[in-house]
Amino acid sequence: LISALKAALDADQRVTTLEGDGVDRIVDETAVLASGRTVRAGRMVIAAGHESFAMIGRLIGETLPLGSAVKGQAALLRADVPDDLPLVFQDGLYVVPHGGGLVAIGSTSEDEFDDPYGTDGRLDAVIGRARVLCPLIADATVSARWAGLRPKAAGRDPMIGRLPDVPRVVAATGGFKITLGIAHRMAEIAVGLVLGEEDGGLPDSFSVEAHRGKALEKARRQRG
Ligand SMILES: Cc1cc2nc3c(=O)[nH]c(=O)nc-3n(C[C@H](O)[C@H](O)[C@H](O)COP(=O)(O)OP(=O)(O)OC[C@H]3O[C@@H](n4cnc5c(N)ncnc54)[C@H](O)[C@@H]3O)c2cc1C
């Protein structure tokens, strides 16, 4: 998403991107970086993956979690398979031919985890299921294993929009399992919002306010 944002910003002469260390907090129109350096900006887009939720919560004074991180583990296998095979899906398991003898397999979906970026037996189980489902990769060599954290907003839909009461800051996160497919549109819309344009008819469920409502509903359910 950040790459898509940079591409969308580079196409517009009115905005500048600044590279820097991580944002520790945003205070009014100033982003305070981890190094202590400050960057003053009239308008900002928060696109920090799952870390966006806490940042946004602090800015709008919401203590309920507006989203969470869902860990996923995946693998890349090397196999002598044709490039034009279809993607295979079964009950949460994807086997995706990438061409050039590479086949991607994924993925786990973990709400609780100790090691965000480590792989373990859960990935072995996914690979085992894939080998049974697709005999062509039964003996394929595992060439890479990895894990990452998906940003899941409270309402599950992406979170894109100006922050309630802080409209100069725009949220662009929560693509959960679809960011790779929609990052270019998320970026265009976020940049448009920053430049004062309308949101292009985004579903209401994408708004920060809608996700806040879902967070509240969830908290009420948990309280019984
Ligand atoms: C195993 C696995 C398989 C997946 N498969 C698919 C798939 O097939 N298709 C698909 O569409 N999606 C898939 N996803 C989901 C997809 O990877 C995520 O939805 C996507 O990475 C989210 O993009 P993002 O840019 O919003 O967040 P991230 O990728 O999390 O990027 C956030 C960025 O913000 C930076 N950042 C964080 N905090 C700060 C801070 N305080 N200051 C500055 N920078 C900060 C981070 O360093 C990072 O660069 C998969 C995810 C996993 C884990």
mmCIF file of C-alpha atoms and ligand atoms in Angstrom:
data_model
loop_
_atom_site.group_PDB
_atom_site.id
_atom_site.type_symbol
_atom_site.label_atom_id
_atom_site.label_comp_id
_atom_site.label_asym_id
_atom_site.label_seq_id
_atom_site.Cartn_x
_atom_site.Cartn_y
_atom_site.Cartn_z
ATOM 1 C CA LEU A 1 0.000 0.000 0.000
ATOM 2 C CA ILE A 2 2.844 2.389 0.774
ATOM 3 C CA SER A 3 4.313 1.743 -2.704
ATOM 4 C CA ALA A 4 0.923 2.457 -4.257
ATOM 5 C CA LEU A 5 0.625 5.636 -2.195
ATOM 6 C CA LYS A 6 4.046 6.810 -3.308
ATOM 7 C CA ALA A 7 3.097 6.150 -6.939
ATOM 8 C CA ALA A 8 -0.160 8.065 -6.527
ATOM 9 C CA LEU A 9 1.606 10.947 -4.763
ATOM 10 C CA ASP A 10 4.456 11.146 -7.281
ATOM 11 C CA ALA A 11 1.874 11.729 -10.000
ATOM 12 C CA ASP A 12 0.675 14.896 -8.243
ATOM 13 C CA GLN A 13 2.818 18.040 -8.095
ATOM 14 C CA ARG A 14 1.052 19.389 -4.983
ATOM 15 C CA VAL A 15 2.398 16.795 -2.567
ATOM 16 C CA THR A 16 5.771 15.615 -1.373
ATOM 17 C CA THR A 17 6.729 12.327 0.241
ATOM 18 C CA LEU A 18 9.243 12.278 3.042
ATOM 19 C CA GLU A 19 11.256 9.199 3.897
ATOM 20 C CA GLY A 20 12.080 8.821 7.563
ATOM 21 C CA ASP A 21 12.164 6.570 10.557
ATOM 22 C CA GLY A 22 8.930 5.298 12.112
ATOM 23 C CA VAL A 23 6.249 7.651 13.321
ATOM 24 C CA ASP A 24 6.063 7.530 17.110
ATOM 25 C CA ARG A 25 3.013 9.794 17.406
ATOM 26 C CA ILE A 26 1.086 12.517 15.695
ATOM 27 C CA VAL A 27 0.447 15.724 17.614
ATOM 28 C CA ASP A 28 -1.762 18.244 15.850
ATOM 29 C CA GLU A 29 -0.052 18.903 12.508
ATOM 30 C CA THR A 30 3.237 17.334 13.500
ATOM 31 C CA ALA A 31 4.441 13.755 13.177
ATOM 32 C CA VAL A 32 7.025 12.962 15.846
ATOM 33 C CA LEU A 33 9.396 10.291 14.513
ATOM 34 C CA ALA A 34 11.054 7.591 16.593
ATOM 35 C CA SER A 35 14.343 9.492 16.399
ATOM 36 C CA GLY A 36 12.687 12.575 17.888
ATOM 37 C CA ARG A 37 12.776 14.387 14.535
ATOM 38 C CA THR A 38 9.516 16.124 13.705
ATOM 39 C CA VAL A 39 7.764 16.512 10.365
ATOM 40 C CA ARG A 40 5.096 19.165 10.060
ATOM 41 C CA ALA A 41 2.388 18.389 7.550
ATOM 42 C CA GLY A 42 -0.974 20.012 6.949
ATOM 43 C CA ARG A 43 -2.529 16.711 5.931
ATOM 44 C CA MET A 44 -1.457 13.125 6.495
ATOM 45 C CA VAL A 45 -2.324 9.578 5.480
ATOM 46 C CA ILE A 46 -1.920 6.858 8.108
ATOM 47 C CA ALA A 47 -1.047 3.658 6.236
ATOM 48 C CA ALA A 48 0.941 1.782 8.875
ATOM 49 C CA GLY A 49 -0.775 -1.589 8.476
ATOM 50 C CA HIS A 50 -2.106 -3.013 11.747
ATOM 51 C CA GLU A 51 -0.177 -0.369 13.686
ATOM 52 C CA SER A 52 -2.503 2.242 12.189
ATOM 53 C CA PHE A 53 -5.368 1.235 14.469
ATOM 54 C CA ALA A 54 -3.731 2.360 17.711
ATOM 55 C CA MET A 55 -2.441 5.554 16.077
ATOM 56 C CA ILE A 56 -5.907 6.398 14.785
ATOM 57 C CA GLY A 57 -7.480 5.510 18.134
ATOM 58 C CA ARG A 58 -5.171 7.937 19.932
ATOM 59 C CA LEU A 59 -5.984 10.718 17.463
ATOM 60 C CA ILE A 60 -9.758 10.368 17.766
ATOM 61 C CA GLY A 61 -9.763 9.602 21.484
ATOM 62 C CA GLU A 62 -11.035 6.045 21.093
ATOM 63 C CA THR A 63 -9.749 3.519 23.606
ATOM 64 C CA LEU A 64 -11.514 0.487 22.106
ATOM 65 C CA PRO A 65 -9.367 -1.391 19.573
ATOM 66 C CA LEU A 66 -10.306 -0.240 16.066
ATOM 67 C CA GLY A 67 -8.629 -3.302 14.566
ATOM 68 C CA SER A 68 -6.086 -6.013 15.153
ATOM 69 C CA ALA A 69 -3.237 -7.989 13.584
ATOM 70 C CA VAL A 70 -3.945 -11.435 12.154
ATOM 71 C CA LYS A 71 -0.838 -13.499 11.590
ATOM 72 C CA GLY A 72 -0.443 -15.498 8.385
ATOM 73 C CA GLN A 73 2.207 -18.064 7.509
ATOM 74 C CA ALA A 74 2.894 -19.091 3.913
ATOM 75 C CA ALA A 75 5.444 -21.009 1.848
ATOM 76 C CA LEU A 76 6.909 -21.153 -1.624
ATOM 77 C CA LEU A 77 7.597 -24.557 -3.157
ATOM 78 C CA ARG A 78 9.768 -25.416 -6.138
ATOM 79 C CA ALA A 79 8.203 -28.044 -8.376
ATOM 80 C CA ASP A 80 8.389 -29.172 -11.960
ATOM 81 C CA VAL A 81 4.848 -28.087 -12.835
ATOM 82 C CA PRO A 82 3.418 -26.355 -15.913
ATOM 83 C CA ASP A 83 2.960 -22.543 -15.656
ATOM 84 C CA ASP A 84 -0.681 -22.552 -16.729
ATOM 85 C CA LEU A 85 -2.196 -24.582 -13.902
ATOM 86 C CA PRO A 86 -5.199 -23.045 -12.101
ATOM 87 C CA LEU A 87 -5.227 -21.809 -8.524
ATOM 88 C CA VAL A 88 -6.630 -24.445 -6.156
ATOM 89 C CA PHE A 89 -8.661 -23.487 -3.070
ATOM 90 C CA GLN A 90 -10.118 -25.680 -0.346
ATOM 91 C CA ASP A 91 -11.445 -24.563 3.012
ATOM 92 C CA GLY A 92 -9.008 -21.698 3.600
ATOM 93 C CA LEU A 93 -6.068 -23.364 1.860
ATOM 94 C CA TYR A 94 -4.675 -21.778 -1.334
ATOM 95 C CA VAL A 95 -2.254 -23.423 -3.760
ATOM 96 C CA VAL A 96 -1.178 -20.765 -6.257
ATOM 97 C CA PRO A 97 1.079 -21.500 -9.248
ATOM 98 C CA HIS A 98 3.436 -18.538 -9.654
ATOM 99 C CA GLY A 99 5.057 -19.755 -12.868
ATOM 100 C CA GLY A 100 8.707 -20.618 -13.359
ATOM 101 C CA GLY A 101 8.353 -23.760 -11.270
ATOM 102 C CA LEU A 102 7.227 -21.919 -8.130
ATOM 103 C CA VAL A 103 4.026 -22.677 -6.243
ATOM 104 C CA ALA A 104 2.836 -20.562 -3.309
ATOM 105 C CA ILE A 105 0.926 -22.156 -0.453
ATOM 106 C CA GLY A 106 -0.986 -20.382 2.275
ATOM 107 C CA SER A 107 -1.963 -19.585 4.734
ATOM 108 C CA THR A 108 -2.624 -19.697 8.411
ATOM 109 C CA SER A 109 -4.959 -17.188 10.052
ATOM 110 C CA GLU A 110 -3.939 -16.626 13.676
ATOM 111 C CA ASP A 111 -5.571 -14.142 16.031
ATOM 112 C CA GLU A 112 -3.175 -15.045 18.839
ATOM 113 C CA PHE A 113 0.573 -15.524 18.476
ATOM 114 C CA ASP A 114 3.828 -15.056 20.357
ATOM 115 C CA ASP A 115 6.216 -14.691 17.443
ATOM 116 C CA PRO A 116 4.710 -12.411 14.757
ATOM 117 C CA TYR A 117 7.212 -13.207 12.024
ATOM 118 C CA GLY A 118 8.276 -16.788 12.851
ATOM 119 C CA THR A 119 7.036 -19.943 11.119
ATOM 120 C CA ASP A 120 6.161 -23.153 12.935
ATOM 121 C CA GLY A 121 4.214 -26.431 12.849
ATOM 122 C CA ARG A 122 1.029 -24.639 11.747
ATOM 123 C CA LEU A 123 2.723 -23.922 8.430
ATOM 124 C CA ASP A 124 3.929 -27.542 8.192
ATOM 125 C CA ALA A 125 0.286 -28.587 8.550
ATOM 126 C CA VAL A 126 -0.795 -26.232 5.734
ATOM 127 C CA ILE A 127 1.984 -27.559 3.467
ATOM 128 C CA GLY A 128 0.965 -31.139 4.348
ATOM 129 C CA ARG A 129 -2.663 -30.450 3.366
ATOM 130 C CA ALA A 130 -1.520 -28.881 0.090
ATOM 131 C CA ARG A 131 0.620 -31.900 -0.774
ATOM 132 C CA VAL A 132 -2.397 -34.194 -0.289
ATOM 133 C CA LEU A 133 -4.724 -31.870 -2.223
ATOM 134 C CA CYS A 134 -2.301 -31.453 -5.157
ATOM 135 C CA PRO A 135 -0.280 -34.614 -5.840
ATOM 136 C CA LEU A 136 1.884 -32.672 -8.338
ATOM 137 C CA ILE A 137 3.585 -30.971 -5.390
ATOM 138 C CA ALA A 138 3.687 -34.039 -3.129
ATOM 139 C CA ASP A 139 7.497 -34.109 -3.213
ATOM 140 C CA ALA A 140 8.206 -30.480 -4.068
ATOM 141 C CA THR A 141 11.034 -28.744 -2.219
ATOM 142 C CA VAL A 142 10.134 -25.919 0.153
ATOM 143 C CA SER A 143 12.200 -22.936 -1.000
ATOM 144 C CA ALA A 144 10.833 -20.236 1.346
ATOM 145 C CA ARG A 145 8.722 -19.943 4.489
ATOM 146 C CA TRP A 146 7.482 -16.640 5.834
ATOM 147 C CA ALA A 147 4.981 -14.981 8.097
ATOM 148 C CA GLY A 148 3.369 -11.554 8.211
ATOM 149 C CA LEU A 149 0.687 -9.579 10.007
ATOM 150 C CA ARG A 150 -2.509 -8.598 8.199
ATOM 151 C CA PRO A 151 -4.347 -5.462 9.295
ATOM 152 C CA LYS A 152 -7.943 -6.386 10.189
ATOM 153 C CA ALA A 153 -10.243 -3.492 11.034
ATOM 154 C CA ALA A 154 -13.019 -3.961 13.584
ATOM 155 C CA GLY A 155 -15.669 -4.249 10.856
ATOM 156 C CA ARG A 156 -13.478 -6.493 8.633
ATOM 157 C CA ASP A 157 -13.829 -4.182 5.592
ATOM 158 C CA PRO A 158 -10.945 -1.906 4.631
ATOM 159 C CA MET A 159 -10.693 1.328 6.623
ATOM 160 C CA ILE A 160 -10.386 4.331 4.320
ATOM 161 C CA GLY A 161 -11.505 7.846 5.115
ATOM 162 C CA ARG A 162 -10.926 11.065 7.000
ATOM 163 C CA LEU A 163 -10.759 10.701 10.775
ATOM 164 C CA PRO A 164 -13.827 11.890 12.667
ATOM 165 C CA ASP A 165 -13.108 15.401 14.048
ATOM 166 C CA VAL A 166 -9.578 15.254 12.573
ATOM 167 C CA PRO A 167 -10.366 15.478 8.840
ATOM 168 C CA ARG A 168 -6.832 16.526 7.852
ATOM 169 C CA VAL A 169 -5.715 12.964 8.674
ATOM 170 C CA VAL A 170 -6.821 10.134 6.394
ATOM 171 C CA ALA A 171 -6.842 6.451 7.325
ATOM 172 C CA ALA A 172 -5.808 3.896 4.680
ATOM 173 C CA THR A 173 -5.477 0.455 6.185
ATOM 174 C CA GLY A 174 -7.415 -2.725 6.962
ATOM 175 C CA GLY A 175 -7.104 -4.368 3.541
ATOM 176 C CA PHE A 176 -6.858 -7.607 5.568
ATOM 177 C CA LYS A 177 -6.684 -10.382 2.951
ATOM 178 C CA ILE A 178 -7.194 -8.217 -0.155
ATOM 179 C CA THR A 179 -4.709 -5.340 -0.004
ATOM 180 C CA LEU A 180 -2.566 -6.694 -2.829
ATOM 181 C CA GLY A 181 -5.572 -6.471 -5.122
ATOM 182 C CA ILE A 182 -6.914 -3.083 -4.043
ATOM 183 C CA ALA A 183 -3.860 -1.094 -2.864
ATOM 184 C CA HIS A 184 -3.817 1.009 -6.042
ATOM 185 C CA ARG A 185 -7.439 2.129 -5.497
ATOM 186 C CA MET A 186 -6.950 2.613 -1.734
ATOM 187 C CA ALA A 187 -3.968 4.848 -2.538
ATOM 188 C CA GLU A 188 -5.793 6.888 -5.190
ATOM 189 C CA ILE A 189 -8.740 7.469 -2.875
ATOM 190 C CA ALA A 190 -6.545 8.330 0.121
ATOM 191 C CA VAL A 191 -4.527 10.842 -1.904
ATOM 192 C CA GLY A 192 -7.755 12.293 -3.307
ATOM 193 C CA LEU A 193 -9.135 12.736 0.207
ATOM 194 C CA VAL A 194 -5.936 14.420 1.344
ATOM 195 C CA LEU A 195 -6.282 16.840 -1.576
ATOM 196 C CA GLY A 196 -9.853 17.662 -0.601
ATOM 197 C CA GLU A 197 -11.691 15.491 -3.123
ATOM 198 C CA GLU A 198 -14.684 13.314 -2.334
ATOM 199 C CA ASP A 199 -14.275 9.618 -1.559
ATOM 200 C CA GLY A 200 -15.593 8.366 -4.888
ATOM 201 C CA GLY A 201 -18.584 6.573 -3.375
ATOM 202 C CA LEU A 202 -16.829 4.308 -0.906
ATOM 203 C CA PRO A 203 -19.185 2.005 1.034
ATOM 204 C CA ASP A 204 -20.148 3.484 4.411
ATOM 205 C CA SER A 205 -18.727 0.373 6.069
ATOM 206 C CA PHE A 206 -15.206 1.532 5.078
ATOM 207 C CA SER A 207 -15.387 4.682 7.213
ATOM 208 C CA VAL A 208 -13.498 5.058 10.467
ATOM 209 C CA GLU A 209 -16.794 5.856 12.186
ATOM 210 C CA ALA A 210 -18.363 2.594 10.973
ATOM 211 C CA HIS A 211 -15.420 0.584 12.282
ATOM 212 C CA ARG A 212 -15.635 2.462 15.573
ATOM 213 C CA GLY A 213 -19.294 1.404 15.759
ATOM 214 C CA LYS A 214 -18.306 -2.229 15.177
ATOM 215 C CA ALA A 215 -15.655 -1.983 17.898
ATOM 216 C CA LEU A 216 -18.322 -0.699 20.277
ATOM 217 C CA GLU A 217 -20.752 -3.506 19.319
ATOM 218 C CA LYS A 218 -18.011 -6.072 19.932
ATOM 219 C CA ALA A 219 -17.173 -4.591 23.337
ATOM 220 C CA ARG A 220 -20.868 -4.667 24.305
ATOM 221 C CA ARG A 221 -21.173 -8.316 23.229
ATOM 222 C CA GLN A 222 -18.086 -9.235 25.260
ATOM 223 C CA ARG A 223 -19.520 -7.519 28.326
ATOM 224 C CA GLY A 224 -22.704 -9.573 27.799
HETATM 225 C C1 LIG B 1 0.730 -15.123 4.645
HETATM 226 C C2 LIG B 1 -0.029 -13.973 4.053
HETATM 227 C C3 LIG B 1 -0.588 -14.115 2.804
HETATM 228 C C4 LIG B 1 -1.305 -13.081 2.232
HETATM 229 N N1 LIG B 1 -1.828 -13.243 0.998
HETATM 230 C C5 LIG B 1 -2.476 -12.212 0.409
HETATM 231 C C6 LIG B 1 -2.986 -12.330 -0.910
HETATM 232 O O1 LIG B 1 -2.844 -13.353 -1.573
HETATM 233 N N2 LIG B 1 -3.647 -11.272 -1.439
HETATM 234 C C7 LIG B 1 -3.820 -10.107 -0.757
HETATM 235 O O2 LIG B 1 -4.434 -9.179 -1.273
HETATM 236 N N3 LIG B 1 -3.342 -9.970 0.510
HETATM 237 C C8 LIG B 1 -2.693 -10.994 1.097
HETATM 238 N N4 LIG B 1 -2.216 -10.858 2.357
HETATM 239 C C9 LIG B 1 -2.533 -9.651 3.126
HETATM 240 C C10 LIG B 1 -1.619 -8.524 2.785
HETATM 241 O O3 LIG B 1 -0.281 -8.923 2.902
HETATM 242 C C11 LIG B 1 -1.889 -7.385 3.739
HETATM 243 O O4 LIG B 1 -3.254 -7.080 3.672
HETATM 244 C C12 LIG B 1 -1.061 -6.173 3.325
HETATM 245 O O5 LIG B 1 0.287 -6.408 3.579
HETATM 246 C C13 LIG B 1 -1.486 -4.943 4.068
HETATM 247 O O6 LIG B 1 -0.784 -3.873 3.477
HETATM 248 P P1 LIG B 1 -0.550 -2.535 4.237
HETATM 249 O O7 LIG B 1 0.398 -1.709 3.404
HETATM 250 O O8 LIG B 1 -1.867 -1.950 4.646
HETATM 251 O O9 LIG B 1 0.162 -2.951 5.601
HETATM 252 P P2 LIG B 1 1.601 -3.600 5.813
HETATM 253 O O10 LIG B 1 1.971 -4.492 4.694
HETATM 254 O O11 LIG B 1 1.583 -4.150 7.206
HETATM 255 O O12 LIG B 1 2.577 -2.339 5.755
HETATM 256 C C14 LIG B 1 2.583 -1.384 6.783
HETATM 257 C C15 LIG B 1 3.825 -0.548 6.624
HETATM 258 O O13 LIG B 1 3.777 0.496 7.603
HETATM 259 C C16 LIG B 1 5.039 0.570 8.241
HETATM 260 N N5 LIG B 1 4.807 1.080 9.603
HETATM 261 C C17 LIG B 1 4.204 0.450 10.636
HETATM 262 N N6 LIG B 1 4.196 1.231 11.723
HETATM 263 C C18 LIG B 1 4.785 2.401 11.350
HETATM 264 C C19 LIG B 1 5.081 3.631 12.033
HETATM 265 N N7 LIG B 1 4.760 3.808 13.324
HETATM 266 N N8 LIG B 1 5.715 4.588 11.335
HETATM 267 C C20 LIG B 1 6.042 4.424 10.028
HETATM 268 N N9 LIG B 1 5.806 3.305 9.342
HETATM 269 C C21 LIG B 1 5.182 2.313 9.999
HETATM 270 C C22 LIG B 1 5.541 -0.864 8.249
HETATM 271 O O14 LIG B 1 6.925 -0.873 8.415
HETATM 272 C C23 LIG B 1 5.108 -1.330 6.864
HETATM 273 O O15 LIG B 1 6.048 -0.935 5.892
HETATM 274 C C24 LIG B 1 -1.462 -11.862 2.941
HETATM 275 C C25 LIG B 1 -0.880 -11.709 4.192
HETATM 276 C C26 LIG B 1 -0.169 -12.751 4.751
HETATM 277 C C27 LIG B 1 0.457 -12.550 6.096
#
